[in-house]
XYZ file of C-alpha atoms in Angstrom:
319
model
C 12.783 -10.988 -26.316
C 11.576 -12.484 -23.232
C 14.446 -14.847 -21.616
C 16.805 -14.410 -24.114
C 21.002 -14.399 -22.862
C 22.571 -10.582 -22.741
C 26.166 -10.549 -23.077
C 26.691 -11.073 -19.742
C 25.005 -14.385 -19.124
C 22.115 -12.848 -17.949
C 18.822 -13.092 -18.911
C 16.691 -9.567 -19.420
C 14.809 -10.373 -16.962
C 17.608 -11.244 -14.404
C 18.940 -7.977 -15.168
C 15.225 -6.026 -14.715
C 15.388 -7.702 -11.039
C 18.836 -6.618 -10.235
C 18.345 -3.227 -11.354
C 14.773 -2.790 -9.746
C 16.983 -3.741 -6.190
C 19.106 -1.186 -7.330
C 16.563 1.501 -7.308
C 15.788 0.541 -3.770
C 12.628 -2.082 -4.304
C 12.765 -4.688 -1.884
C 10.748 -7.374 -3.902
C 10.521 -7.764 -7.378
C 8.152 -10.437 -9.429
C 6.970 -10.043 -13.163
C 3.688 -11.260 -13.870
C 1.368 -12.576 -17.055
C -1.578 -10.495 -17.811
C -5.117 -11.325 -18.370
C -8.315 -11.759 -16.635
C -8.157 -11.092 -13.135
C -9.195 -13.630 -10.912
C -10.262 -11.541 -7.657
C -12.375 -9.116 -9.684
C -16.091 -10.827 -9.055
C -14.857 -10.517 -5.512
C -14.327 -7.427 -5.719
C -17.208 -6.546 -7.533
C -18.875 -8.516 -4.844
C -17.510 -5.978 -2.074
C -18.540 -2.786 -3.562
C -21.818 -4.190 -3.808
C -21.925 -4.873 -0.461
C -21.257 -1.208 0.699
C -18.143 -2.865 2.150
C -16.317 0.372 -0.078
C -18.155 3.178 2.136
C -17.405 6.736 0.269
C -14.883 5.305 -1.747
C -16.445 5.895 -4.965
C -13.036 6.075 -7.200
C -13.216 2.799 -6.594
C -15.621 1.829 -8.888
C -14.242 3.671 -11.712
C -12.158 1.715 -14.986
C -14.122 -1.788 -13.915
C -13.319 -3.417 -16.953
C -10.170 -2.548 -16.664
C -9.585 -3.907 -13.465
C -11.269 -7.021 -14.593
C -8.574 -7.223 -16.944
C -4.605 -5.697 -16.743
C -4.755 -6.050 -20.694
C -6.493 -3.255 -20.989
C -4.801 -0.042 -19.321
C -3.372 0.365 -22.879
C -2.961 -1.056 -26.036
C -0.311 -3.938 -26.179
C 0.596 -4.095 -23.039
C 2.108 -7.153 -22.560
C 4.089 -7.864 -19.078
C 4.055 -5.823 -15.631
C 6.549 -5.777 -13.534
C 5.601 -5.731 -9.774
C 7.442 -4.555 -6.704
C 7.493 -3.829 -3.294
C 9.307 -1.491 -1.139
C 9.476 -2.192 2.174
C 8.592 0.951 5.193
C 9.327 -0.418 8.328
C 7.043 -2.934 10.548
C 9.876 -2.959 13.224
C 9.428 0.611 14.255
C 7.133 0.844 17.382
C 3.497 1.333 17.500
C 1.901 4.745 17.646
C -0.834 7.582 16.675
C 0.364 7.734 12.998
C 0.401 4.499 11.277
C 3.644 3.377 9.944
C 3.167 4.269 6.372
C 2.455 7.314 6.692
C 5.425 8.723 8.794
C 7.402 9.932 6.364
C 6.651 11.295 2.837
C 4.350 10.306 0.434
C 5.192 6.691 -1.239
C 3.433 7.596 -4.612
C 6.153 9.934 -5.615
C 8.992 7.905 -4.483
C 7.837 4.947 -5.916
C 6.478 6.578 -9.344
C 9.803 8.335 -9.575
C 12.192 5.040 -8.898
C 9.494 3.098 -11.886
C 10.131 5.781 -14.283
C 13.401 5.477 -13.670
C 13.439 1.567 -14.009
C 11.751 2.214 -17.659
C 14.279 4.231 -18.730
C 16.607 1.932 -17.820
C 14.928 -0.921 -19.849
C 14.533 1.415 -22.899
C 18.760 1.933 -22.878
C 18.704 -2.097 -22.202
C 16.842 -3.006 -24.977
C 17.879 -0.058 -27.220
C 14.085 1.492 -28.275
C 11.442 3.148 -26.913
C 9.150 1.161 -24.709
C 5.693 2.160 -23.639
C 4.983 1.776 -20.214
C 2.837 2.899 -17.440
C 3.659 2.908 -13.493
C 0.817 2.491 -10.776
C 0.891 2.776 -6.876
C -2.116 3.281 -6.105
C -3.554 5.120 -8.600
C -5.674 3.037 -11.013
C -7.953 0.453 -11.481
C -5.422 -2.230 -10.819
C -5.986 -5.113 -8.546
C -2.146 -4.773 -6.964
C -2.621 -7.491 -4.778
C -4.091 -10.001 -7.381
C -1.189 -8.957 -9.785
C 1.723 -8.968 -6.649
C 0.575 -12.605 -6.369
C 0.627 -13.663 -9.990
C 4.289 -12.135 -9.762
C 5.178 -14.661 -7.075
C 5.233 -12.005 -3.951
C 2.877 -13.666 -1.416
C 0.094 -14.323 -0.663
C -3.291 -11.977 0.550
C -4.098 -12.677 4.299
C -7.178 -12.706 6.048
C -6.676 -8.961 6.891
C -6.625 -8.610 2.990
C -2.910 -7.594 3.046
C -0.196 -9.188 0.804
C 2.132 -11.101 2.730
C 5.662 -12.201 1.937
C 7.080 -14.927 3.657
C 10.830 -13.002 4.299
C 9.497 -9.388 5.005
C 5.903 -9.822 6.042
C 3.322 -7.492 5.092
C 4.614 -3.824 5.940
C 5.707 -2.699 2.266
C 3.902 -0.576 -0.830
C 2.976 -2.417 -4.215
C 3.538 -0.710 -7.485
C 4.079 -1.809 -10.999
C 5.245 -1.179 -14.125
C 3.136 -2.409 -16.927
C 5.286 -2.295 -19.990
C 4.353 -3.557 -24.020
C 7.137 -5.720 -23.861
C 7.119 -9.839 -23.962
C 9.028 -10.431 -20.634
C 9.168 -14.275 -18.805
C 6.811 -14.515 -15.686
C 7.697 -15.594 -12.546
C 5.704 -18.316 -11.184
C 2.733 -17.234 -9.007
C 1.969 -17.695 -5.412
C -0.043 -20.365 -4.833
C -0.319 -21.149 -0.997
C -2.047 -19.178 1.559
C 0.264 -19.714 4.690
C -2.093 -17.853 7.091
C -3.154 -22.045 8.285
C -5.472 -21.464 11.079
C -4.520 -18.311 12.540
C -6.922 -15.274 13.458
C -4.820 -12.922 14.990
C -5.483 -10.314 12.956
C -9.335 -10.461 12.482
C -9.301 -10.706 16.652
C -7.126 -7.941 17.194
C -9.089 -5.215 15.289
C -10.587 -3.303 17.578
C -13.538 -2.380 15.763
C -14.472 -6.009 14.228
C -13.842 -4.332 10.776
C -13.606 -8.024 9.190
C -16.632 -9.624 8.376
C -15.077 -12.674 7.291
C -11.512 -13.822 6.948
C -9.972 -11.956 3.818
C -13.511 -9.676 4.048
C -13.138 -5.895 5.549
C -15.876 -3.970 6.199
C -13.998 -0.499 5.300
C -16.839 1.757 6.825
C -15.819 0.274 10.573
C -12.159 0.054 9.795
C -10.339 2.755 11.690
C -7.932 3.590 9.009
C -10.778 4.223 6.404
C -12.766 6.321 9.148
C -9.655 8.690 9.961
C -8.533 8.982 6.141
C -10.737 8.598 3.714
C -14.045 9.300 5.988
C -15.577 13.009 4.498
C -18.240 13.833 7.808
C -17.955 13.005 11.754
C -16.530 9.910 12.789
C -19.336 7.404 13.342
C -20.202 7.495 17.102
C -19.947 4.199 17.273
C -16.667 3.907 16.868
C -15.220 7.028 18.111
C -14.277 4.966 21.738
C -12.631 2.286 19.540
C -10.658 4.693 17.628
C -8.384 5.107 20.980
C -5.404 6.851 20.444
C -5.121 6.143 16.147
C -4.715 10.006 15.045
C -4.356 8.603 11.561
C -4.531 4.879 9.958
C -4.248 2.033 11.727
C -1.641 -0.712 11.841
C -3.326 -3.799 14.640
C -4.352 -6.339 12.428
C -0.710 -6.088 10.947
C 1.130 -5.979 14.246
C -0.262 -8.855 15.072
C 0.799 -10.827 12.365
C 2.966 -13.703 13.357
C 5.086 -13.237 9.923
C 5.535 -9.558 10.926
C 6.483 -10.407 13.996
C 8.848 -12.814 13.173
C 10.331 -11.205 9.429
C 9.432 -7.254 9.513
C 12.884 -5.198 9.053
C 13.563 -1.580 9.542
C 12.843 0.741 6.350
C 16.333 1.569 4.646
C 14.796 4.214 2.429
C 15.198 7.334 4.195
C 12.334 9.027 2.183
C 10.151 7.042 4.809
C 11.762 7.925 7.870
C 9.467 9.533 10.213
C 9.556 13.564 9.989
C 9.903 15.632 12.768
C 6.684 16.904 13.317
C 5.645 12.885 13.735
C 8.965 11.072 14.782
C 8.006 9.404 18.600
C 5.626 11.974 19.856
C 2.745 10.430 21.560
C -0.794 10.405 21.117
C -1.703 13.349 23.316
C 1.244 15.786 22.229
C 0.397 15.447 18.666
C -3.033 15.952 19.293
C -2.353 18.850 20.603
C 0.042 20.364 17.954
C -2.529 19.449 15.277
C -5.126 21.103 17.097
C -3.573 24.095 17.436
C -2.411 24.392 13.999
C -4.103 26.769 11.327
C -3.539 26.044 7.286
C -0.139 27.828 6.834
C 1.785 25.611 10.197
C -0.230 21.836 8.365
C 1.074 22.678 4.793
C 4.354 23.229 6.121
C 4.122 20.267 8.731
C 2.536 17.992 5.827
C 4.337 19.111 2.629
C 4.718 15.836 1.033
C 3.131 13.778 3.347
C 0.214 11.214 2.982
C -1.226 12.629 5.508
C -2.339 15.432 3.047
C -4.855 13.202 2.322
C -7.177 13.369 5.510
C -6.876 17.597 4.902
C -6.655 19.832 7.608
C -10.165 19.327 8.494
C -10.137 15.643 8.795
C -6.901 15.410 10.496
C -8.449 18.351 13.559
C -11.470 15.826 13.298
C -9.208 12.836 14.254
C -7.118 14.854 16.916
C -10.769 15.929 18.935
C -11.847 11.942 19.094
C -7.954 10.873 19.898
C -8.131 13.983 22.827
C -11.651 12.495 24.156
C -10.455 8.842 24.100
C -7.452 10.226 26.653
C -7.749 9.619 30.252
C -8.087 13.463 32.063
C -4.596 14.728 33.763
């Protein structure tokens, strides 16, 4: 079915690009499946240690190895990106995170984009969404799709949005046309990012050492923060956004988010470092469900997030 004219001119997959801007996706590739080129390097990095208490991510290895195998006769994925803002500015919650949680919105708009292709092609069509949530190398698949390329902070970046946007795709057992893949890495000679990070998480250009980045150590971190880095955290109350700021193509090409799902809530929107500190400090379980509802910042708990607040209130000069 792949490429073949609707009545419109169109080609299916014309129209699966259209719609998927429709639904609010800001970039939109399809991709080939197969063996995975970045998985040994992967592999590599959880060997390492580089993956800290990250264990999930070790889980469904052969699948990651190869996006063939998720389910039987799966044959295509469609991969997109939906942008959240890079423009807004800096501040104790990383940028992500500001408004509510990207997994639903973006689950919810891919179901929605399957449905869509089932009434297109007029039968059922099995298909699977992920942001996030399996053992799917987005990044390898975003670049077989023709999205951009991985930096050396190990983000995908676009050359017309830059690097602040979610992945997610749509793996479907339908024969669909693939874009062609990105092939150039357009980073050149530039280390902004891997100077910037103000705990020298990057061992090597395109290498992070998750254990000493401050986004992994705020979120995903069970115990204390490592003393180490507790000075370094500074005023990051949750995730960290440096070695993107930094950027040169988000300097130059991040836009404000549009979807208003991801505009920063109340509790969050421009409050600095030391106010929100505060306010999380002095909330008990009832006042962070309520405050969180939704939020990715569910994710650090409670516990983690009263952790973060007591090393962001120590790193603050004394009134």
């Amino acid at each position: 079915m792949g490429g073949e004219k609707m009545t419109d001119g169109r080609t299916l997959e014309d129209r699966i690009r259209a719609r998927a801007r429709e639904l609010g996706f800001d970039l939109v590739g399809i991709a080939t499946l197969g063996a995975v080129e970045s998985a040994e390097q992967f592999d590599a990095w959880i060997a390492a240690g580089y993956a800290g208490e990250m264990g999930y991510l070790e889980r469904g290895a052969e699948k990651r190895r190869d996006t063939r195998l998720p389910f039987d006769g799966v044959r295509s994925a469609i991969v997109v990106a939906m942008n959240y803002g890079g423009t807004q500015p800096a501040g104790p919650i990383a940028r992500y995170a500001r408004g509510d949680d990207y997994h639903d919105v973006m689950i919810d708009r891919l179901n929605a984009l399957r449905g869509w292709i089932e009434c297109e092609v007029g039968h059922p069509v099995r298909a699977k969404p992920y942001v996030d949530t399996g053992p799917i190398l987005e990044r390898d698949l975003a670049r077989r799709a023709g999205l951009g390329w991985i930096g050396k902070n190990t983000n995908l970046i676009n050359p017309e949005l830059g690097s602040f946007f979610f992945l997610g795709e749509l793996l479907l057992d339908l024969e669909l046309c693939a874009d062609d893949p990105f092939e150039t890495d357009r980073c050149g000679s530039c280390t902004r990012c891997l100077d910037a990070c103000p705990t020298d998480a990057f061992v090597a250009p395109h290498v992070l050492d998750a254990t000493k980045c401050i986004s992994y150590q705020t979120i995903e971190q069970k115990g204390p923060i490592a003393e180490a880095l507790r000075e370094a955290i500074g005023e990051h109350l949750y995730g960290c956004d440096v070695c993107q700021e930094v950027c040169p193509w988000n300097v130059k090409f991040s836009r404000d988010a549009t979807e208003v799902a991801f505009a920063a809530r109340e509790v969050i929107g421009g409050k600095d470092a030391r106010t929100l500190a505060d306010e999380v400090l002095a909330m008990d379980d009832e006042a962070f469900r309520v405050a969180f509802k939704k939020s990715p910042i569910k994710r650090a708990k409670r516990s983690g997030l009263v952790r973060n607040a007591e090393v962001v209130r120590a790193n603050l000069p004394r009134r």
